[in-house]
mmCIF file of C-alpha atoms and ligand atoms in Angstrom:
data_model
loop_
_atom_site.group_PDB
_atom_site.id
_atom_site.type_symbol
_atom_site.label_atom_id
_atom_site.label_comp_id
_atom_site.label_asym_id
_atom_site.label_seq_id
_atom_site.Cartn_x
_atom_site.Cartn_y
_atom_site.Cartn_z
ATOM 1 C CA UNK A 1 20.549 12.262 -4.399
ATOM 2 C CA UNK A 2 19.607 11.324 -0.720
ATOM 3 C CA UNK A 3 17.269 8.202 -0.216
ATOM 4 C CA UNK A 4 13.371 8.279 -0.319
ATOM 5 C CA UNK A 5 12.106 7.828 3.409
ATOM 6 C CA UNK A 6 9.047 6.594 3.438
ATOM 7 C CA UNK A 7 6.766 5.341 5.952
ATOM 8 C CA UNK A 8 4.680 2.012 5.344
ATOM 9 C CA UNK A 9 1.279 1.092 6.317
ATOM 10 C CA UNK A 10 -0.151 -2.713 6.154
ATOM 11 C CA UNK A 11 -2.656 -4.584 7.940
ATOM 12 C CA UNK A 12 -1.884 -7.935 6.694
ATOM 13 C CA UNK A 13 0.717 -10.880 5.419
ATOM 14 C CA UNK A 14 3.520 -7.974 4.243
ATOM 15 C CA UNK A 15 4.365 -9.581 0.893
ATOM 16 C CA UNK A 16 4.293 -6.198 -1.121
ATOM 17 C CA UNK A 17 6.960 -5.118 1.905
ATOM 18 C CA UNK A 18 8.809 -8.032 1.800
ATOM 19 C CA UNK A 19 8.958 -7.161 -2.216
ATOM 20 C CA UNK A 20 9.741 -3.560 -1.419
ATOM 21 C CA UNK A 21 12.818 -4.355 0.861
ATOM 22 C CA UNK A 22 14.705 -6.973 -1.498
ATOM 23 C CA UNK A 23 14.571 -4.274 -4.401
ATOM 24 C CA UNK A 24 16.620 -2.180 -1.454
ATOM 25 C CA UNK A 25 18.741 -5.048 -0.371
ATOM 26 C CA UNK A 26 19.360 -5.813 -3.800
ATOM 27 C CA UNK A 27 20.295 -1.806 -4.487
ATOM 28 C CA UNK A 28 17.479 -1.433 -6.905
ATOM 29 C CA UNK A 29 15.946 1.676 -4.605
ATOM 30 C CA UNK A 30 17.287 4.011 -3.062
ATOM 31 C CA UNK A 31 14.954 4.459 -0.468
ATOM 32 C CA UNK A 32 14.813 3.689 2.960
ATOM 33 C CA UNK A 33 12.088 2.863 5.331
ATOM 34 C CA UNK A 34 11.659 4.952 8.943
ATOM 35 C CA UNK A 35 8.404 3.958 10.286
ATOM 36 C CA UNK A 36 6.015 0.710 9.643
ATOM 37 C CA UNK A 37 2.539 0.884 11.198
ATOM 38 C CA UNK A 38 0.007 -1.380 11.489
ATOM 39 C CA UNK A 39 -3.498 -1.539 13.025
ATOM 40 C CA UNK A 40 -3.041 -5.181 13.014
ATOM 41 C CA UNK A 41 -0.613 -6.583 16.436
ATOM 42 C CA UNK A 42 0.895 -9.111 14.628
ATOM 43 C CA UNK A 43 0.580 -8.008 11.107
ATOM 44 C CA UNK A 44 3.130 -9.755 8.761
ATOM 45 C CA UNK A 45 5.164 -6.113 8.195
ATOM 46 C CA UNK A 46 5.648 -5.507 11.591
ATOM 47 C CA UNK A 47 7.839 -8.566 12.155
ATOM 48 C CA UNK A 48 9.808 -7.717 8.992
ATOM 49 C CA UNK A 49 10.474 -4.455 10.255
ATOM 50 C CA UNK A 50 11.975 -5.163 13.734
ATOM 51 C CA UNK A 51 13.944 -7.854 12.018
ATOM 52 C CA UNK A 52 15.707 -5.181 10.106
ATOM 53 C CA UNK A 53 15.855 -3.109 12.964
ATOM 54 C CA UNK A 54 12.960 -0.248 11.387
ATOM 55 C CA UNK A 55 10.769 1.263 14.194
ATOM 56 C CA UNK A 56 7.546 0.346 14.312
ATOM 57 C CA UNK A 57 4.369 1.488 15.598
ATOM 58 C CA UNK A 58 1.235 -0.453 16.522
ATOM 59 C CA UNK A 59 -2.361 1.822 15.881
ATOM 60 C CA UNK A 60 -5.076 0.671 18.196
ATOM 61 C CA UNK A 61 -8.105 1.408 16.993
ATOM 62 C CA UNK A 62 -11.167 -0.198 18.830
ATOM 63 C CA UNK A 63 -13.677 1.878 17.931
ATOM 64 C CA UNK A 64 -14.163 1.814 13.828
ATOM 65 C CA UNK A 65 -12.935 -1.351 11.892
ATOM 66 C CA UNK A 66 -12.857 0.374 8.618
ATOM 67 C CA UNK A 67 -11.405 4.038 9.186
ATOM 68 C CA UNK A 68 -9.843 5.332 12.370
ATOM 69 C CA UNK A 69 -11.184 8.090 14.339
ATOM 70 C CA UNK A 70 -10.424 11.080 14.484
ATOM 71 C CA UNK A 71 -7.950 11.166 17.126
ATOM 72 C CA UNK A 72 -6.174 7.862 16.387
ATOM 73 C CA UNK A 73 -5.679 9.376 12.917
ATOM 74 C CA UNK A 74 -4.187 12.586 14.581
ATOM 75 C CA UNK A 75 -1.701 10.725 16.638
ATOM 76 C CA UNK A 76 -0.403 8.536 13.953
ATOM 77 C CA UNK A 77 0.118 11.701 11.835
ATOM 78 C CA UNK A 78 2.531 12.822 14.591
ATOM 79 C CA UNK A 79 4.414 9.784 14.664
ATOM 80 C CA UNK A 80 4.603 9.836 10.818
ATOM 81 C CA UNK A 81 5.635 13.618 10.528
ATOM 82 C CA UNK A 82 8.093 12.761 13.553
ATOM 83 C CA UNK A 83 9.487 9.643 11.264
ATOM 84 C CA UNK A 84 10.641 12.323 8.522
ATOM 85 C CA UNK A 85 8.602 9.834 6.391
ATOM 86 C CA UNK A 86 8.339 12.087 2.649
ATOM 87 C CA UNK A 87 6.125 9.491 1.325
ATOM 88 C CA UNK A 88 3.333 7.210 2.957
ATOM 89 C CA UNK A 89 3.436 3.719 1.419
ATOM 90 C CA UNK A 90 0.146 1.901 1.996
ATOM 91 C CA UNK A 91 0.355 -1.567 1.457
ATOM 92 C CA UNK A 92 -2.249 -3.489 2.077
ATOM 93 C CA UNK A 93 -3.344 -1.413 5.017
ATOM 94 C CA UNK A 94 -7.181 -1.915 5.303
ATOM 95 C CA UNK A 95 -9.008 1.236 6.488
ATOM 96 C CA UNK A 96 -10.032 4.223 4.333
ATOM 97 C CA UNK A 97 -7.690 7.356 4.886
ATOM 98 C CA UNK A 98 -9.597 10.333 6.210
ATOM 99 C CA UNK A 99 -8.642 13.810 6.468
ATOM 100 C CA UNK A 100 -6.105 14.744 9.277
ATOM 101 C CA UNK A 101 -3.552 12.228 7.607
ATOM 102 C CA UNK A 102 -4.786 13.172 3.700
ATOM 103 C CA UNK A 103 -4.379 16.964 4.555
ATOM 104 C CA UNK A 104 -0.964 16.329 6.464
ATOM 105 C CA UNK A 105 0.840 14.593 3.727
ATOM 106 C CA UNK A 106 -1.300 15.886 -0.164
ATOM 107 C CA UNK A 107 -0.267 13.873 -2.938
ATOM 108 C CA UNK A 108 2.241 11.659 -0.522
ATOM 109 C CA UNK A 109 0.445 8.794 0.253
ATOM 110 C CA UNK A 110 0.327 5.928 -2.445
ATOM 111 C CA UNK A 111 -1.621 2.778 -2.116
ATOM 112 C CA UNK A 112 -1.379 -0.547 -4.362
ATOM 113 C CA UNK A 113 -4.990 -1.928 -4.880
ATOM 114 C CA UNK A 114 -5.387 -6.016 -6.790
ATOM 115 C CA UNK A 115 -7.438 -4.822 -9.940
ATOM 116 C CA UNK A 116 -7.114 -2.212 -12.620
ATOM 117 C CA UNK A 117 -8.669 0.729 -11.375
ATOM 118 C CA UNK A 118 -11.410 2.169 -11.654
ATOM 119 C CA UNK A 119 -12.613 -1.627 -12.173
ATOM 120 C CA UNK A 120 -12.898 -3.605 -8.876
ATOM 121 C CA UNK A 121 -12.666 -1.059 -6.290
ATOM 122 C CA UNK A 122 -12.992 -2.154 -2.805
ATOM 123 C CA UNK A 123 -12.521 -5.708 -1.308
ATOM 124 C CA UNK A 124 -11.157 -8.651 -2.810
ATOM 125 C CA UNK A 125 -11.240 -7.294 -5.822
ATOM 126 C CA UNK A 126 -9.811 -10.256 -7.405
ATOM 127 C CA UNK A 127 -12.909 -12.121 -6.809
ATOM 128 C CA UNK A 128 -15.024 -9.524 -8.293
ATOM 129 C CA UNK A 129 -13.094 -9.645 -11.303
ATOM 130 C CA UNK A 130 -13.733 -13.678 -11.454
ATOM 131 C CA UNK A 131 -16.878 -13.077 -10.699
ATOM 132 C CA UNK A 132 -17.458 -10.457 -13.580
ATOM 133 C CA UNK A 133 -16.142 -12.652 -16.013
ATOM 134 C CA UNK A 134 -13.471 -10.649 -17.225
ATOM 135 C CA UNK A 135 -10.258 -11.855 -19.256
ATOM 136 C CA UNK A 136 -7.769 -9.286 -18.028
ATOM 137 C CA UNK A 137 -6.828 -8.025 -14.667
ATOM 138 C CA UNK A 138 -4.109 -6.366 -12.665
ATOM 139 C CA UNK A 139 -2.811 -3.932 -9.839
ATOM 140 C CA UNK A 140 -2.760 -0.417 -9.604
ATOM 141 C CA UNK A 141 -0.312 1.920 -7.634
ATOM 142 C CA UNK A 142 -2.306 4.845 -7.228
ATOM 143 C CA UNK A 143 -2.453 8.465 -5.239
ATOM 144 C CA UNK A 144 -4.766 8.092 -1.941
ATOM 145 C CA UNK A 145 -8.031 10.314 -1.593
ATOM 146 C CA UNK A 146 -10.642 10.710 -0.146
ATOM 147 C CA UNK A 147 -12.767 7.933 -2.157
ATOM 148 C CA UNK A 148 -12.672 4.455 -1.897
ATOM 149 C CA UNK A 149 -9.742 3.340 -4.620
ATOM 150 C CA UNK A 150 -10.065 6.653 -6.661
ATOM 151 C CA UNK A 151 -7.000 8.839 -6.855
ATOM 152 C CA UNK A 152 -4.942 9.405 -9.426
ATOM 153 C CA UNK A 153 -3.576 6.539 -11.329
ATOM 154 C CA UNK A 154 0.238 5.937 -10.980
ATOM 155 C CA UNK A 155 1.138 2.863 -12.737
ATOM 156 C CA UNK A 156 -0.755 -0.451 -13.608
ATOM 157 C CA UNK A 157 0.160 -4.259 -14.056
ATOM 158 C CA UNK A 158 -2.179 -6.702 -16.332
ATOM 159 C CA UNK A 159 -2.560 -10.163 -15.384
ATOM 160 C CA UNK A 160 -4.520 -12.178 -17.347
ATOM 161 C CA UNK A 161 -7.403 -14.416 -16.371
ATOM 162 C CA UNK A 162 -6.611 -18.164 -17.160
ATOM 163 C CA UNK A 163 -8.836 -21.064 -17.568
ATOM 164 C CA UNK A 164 -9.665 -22.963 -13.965
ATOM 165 C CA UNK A 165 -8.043 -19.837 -12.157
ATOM 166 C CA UNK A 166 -9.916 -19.635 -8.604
ATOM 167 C CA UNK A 167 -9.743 -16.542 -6.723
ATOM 168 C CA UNK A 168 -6.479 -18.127 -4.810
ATOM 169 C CA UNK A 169 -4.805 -18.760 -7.615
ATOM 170 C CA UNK A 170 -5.361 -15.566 -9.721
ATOM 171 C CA UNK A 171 -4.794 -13.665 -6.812
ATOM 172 C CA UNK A 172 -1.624 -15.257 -6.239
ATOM 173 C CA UNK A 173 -0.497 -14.249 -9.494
ATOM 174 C CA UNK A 174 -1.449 -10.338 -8.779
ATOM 175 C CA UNK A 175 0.781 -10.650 -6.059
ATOM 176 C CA UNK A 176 3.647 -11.640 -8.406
ATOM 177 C CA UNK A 177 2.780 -8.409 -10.681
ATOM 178 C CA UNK A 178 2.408 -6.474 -7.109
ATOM 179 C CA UNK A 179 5.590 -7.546 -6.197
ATOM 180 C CA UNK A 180 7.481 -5.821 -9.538
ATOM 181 C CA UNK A 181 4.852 -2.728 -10.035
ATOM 182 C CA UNK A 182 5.090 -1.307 -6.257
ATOM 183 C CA UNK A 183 9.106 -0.899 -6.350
ATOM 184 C CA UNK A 184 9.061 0.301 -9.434
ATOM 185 C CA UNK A 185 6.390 3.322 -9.014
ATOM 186 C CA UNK A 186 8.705 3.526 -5.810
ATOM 187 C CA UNK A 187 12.139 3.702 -7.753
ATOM 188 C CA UNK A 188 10.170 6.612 -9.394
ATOM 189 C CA UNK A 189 9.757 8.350 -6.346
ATOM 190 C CA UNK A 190 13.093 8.038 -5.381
ATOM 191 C CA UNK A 191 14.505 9.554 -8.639
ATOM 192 C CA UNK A 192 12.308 12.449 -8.000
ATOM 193 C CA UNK A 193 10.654 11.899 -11.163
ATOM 194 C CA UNK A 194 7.181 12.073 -9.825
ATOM 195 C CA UNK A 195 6.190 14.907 -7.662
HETATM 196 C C1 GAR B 1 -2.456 -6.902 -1.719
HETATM 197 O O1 GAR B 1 -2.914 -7.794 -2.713
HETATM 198 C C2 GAR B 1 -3.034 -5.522 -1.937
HETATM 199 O O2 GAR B 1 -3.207 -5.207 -3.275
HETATM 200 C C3 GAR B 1 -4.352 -5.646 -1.209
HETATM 201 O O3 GAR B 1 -4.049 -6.374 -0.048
HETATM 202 C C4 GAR B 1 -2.994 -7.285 -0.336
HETATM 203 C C5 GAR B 1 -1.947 -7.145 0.747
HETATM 204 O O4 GAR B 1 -0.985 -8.127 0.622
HETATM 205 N N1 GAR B 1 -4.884 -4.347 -0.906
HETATM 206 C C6 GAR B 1 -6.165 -4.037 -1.030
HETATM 207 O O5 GAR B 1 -7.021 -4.818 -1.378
HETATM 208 C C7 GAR B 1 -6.488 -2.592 -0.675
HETATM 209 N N2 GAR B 1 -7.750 -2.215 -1.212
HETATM 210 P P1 GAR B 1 0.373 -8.072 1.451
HETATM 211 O O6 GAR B 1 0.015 -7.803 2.916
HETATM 212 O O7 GAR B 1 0.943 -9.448 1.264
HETATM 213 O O8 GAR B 1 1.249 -6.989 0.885
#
């Protein structure tokens, strides 16, 4: 069965990447990486990509901070499609995904969010869940549309809520789950098991 390309977006440190290429290095996917784009210069996935030699593409966005327009949208579409990216990987890319790159790629793009959905949508949602009070939290991989954090659930990780946790710590330790839950749903893809 040929590899998985897939295409990932991130606006900030890359850990979830970083997670994503061990499991290949360490032959656990089979799935390989064409494009990573950022709307961030010096985002954290960016430098692991040209490291490994994986293009890369910079969006510049100056007009909207939490969607891009229109046209920005367009043209990273066509660098995507150009990629031969099957599958958009959003990880921890920080803009809401509107429709020219929803309706180029249905049911391909895939973002991992800190809580378990449909709790704690939006930002920092491992705050909100210390905040709330709750004992249990998690990640989510889950399909991308149109709504904030609301597509169709994937696969979740619990992580529980410990005594003294601050929002550092506990969302240090959703990174850990992150780290095993995105290459996983990924390892899914690859096997053609989800559609
Ligand atoms: C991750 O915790 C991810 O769940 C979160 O951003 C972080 C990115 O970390 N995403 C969201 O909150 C999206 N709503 P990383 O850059 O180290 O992978």
């Amino acid at each position: 069965m040929p590899h998985l390309k897939i295409a990932v977006l991130g606006s900030g440190k890359g850990s979830n990447f970083r997670a994503i290429l061990s499991a290949i290095m360490a032959g656990h996917l089979r799935v390989t990486p064409v494009l990573a784009a950022s709307d961030v210069a010096d985002a954290g996935i960016l430098n692991l990509a040209e490291n490994l030699g994986i293009p890369t593409t910079v969006i510049n966005e100056p007009k909207f901070r939490t969607r891009l327009s229109e046209e920005v949208e367009s043209k990273l579409v066509e660098e995507l499609q150009a990629s031969g990216a099957e599958l958009i990987v959003l990880a921890g890319y920080m803009r809401l995904v509107k429709s020219p790159l929803l309706e180029a790629f249905p049911r391909r793009i895939i973002n991992i969010h800190p809580s378990l959905l449909p709790s704690f949508p939006g930002l920092e949602a491992w705050r909100q869940a210390l905040t709330a009070g709750v004992k249990m939290t998690g990640c989510t991989v889950h399909f991308v549309d149109s709504g904030m954090d609301t597509g169709e659930i994937i696969g979740q990780s619990e992580v529980s809520i410990l005594p003294g946790d601050t929002p550092e710590t506990l969302h240090a330790r959703i990174q850990e789950a992150e780290h095993e839950l995105y290459p996983e749903v990924l390892a899914r893809f690859a096997r053609r098991e989800l559609p």
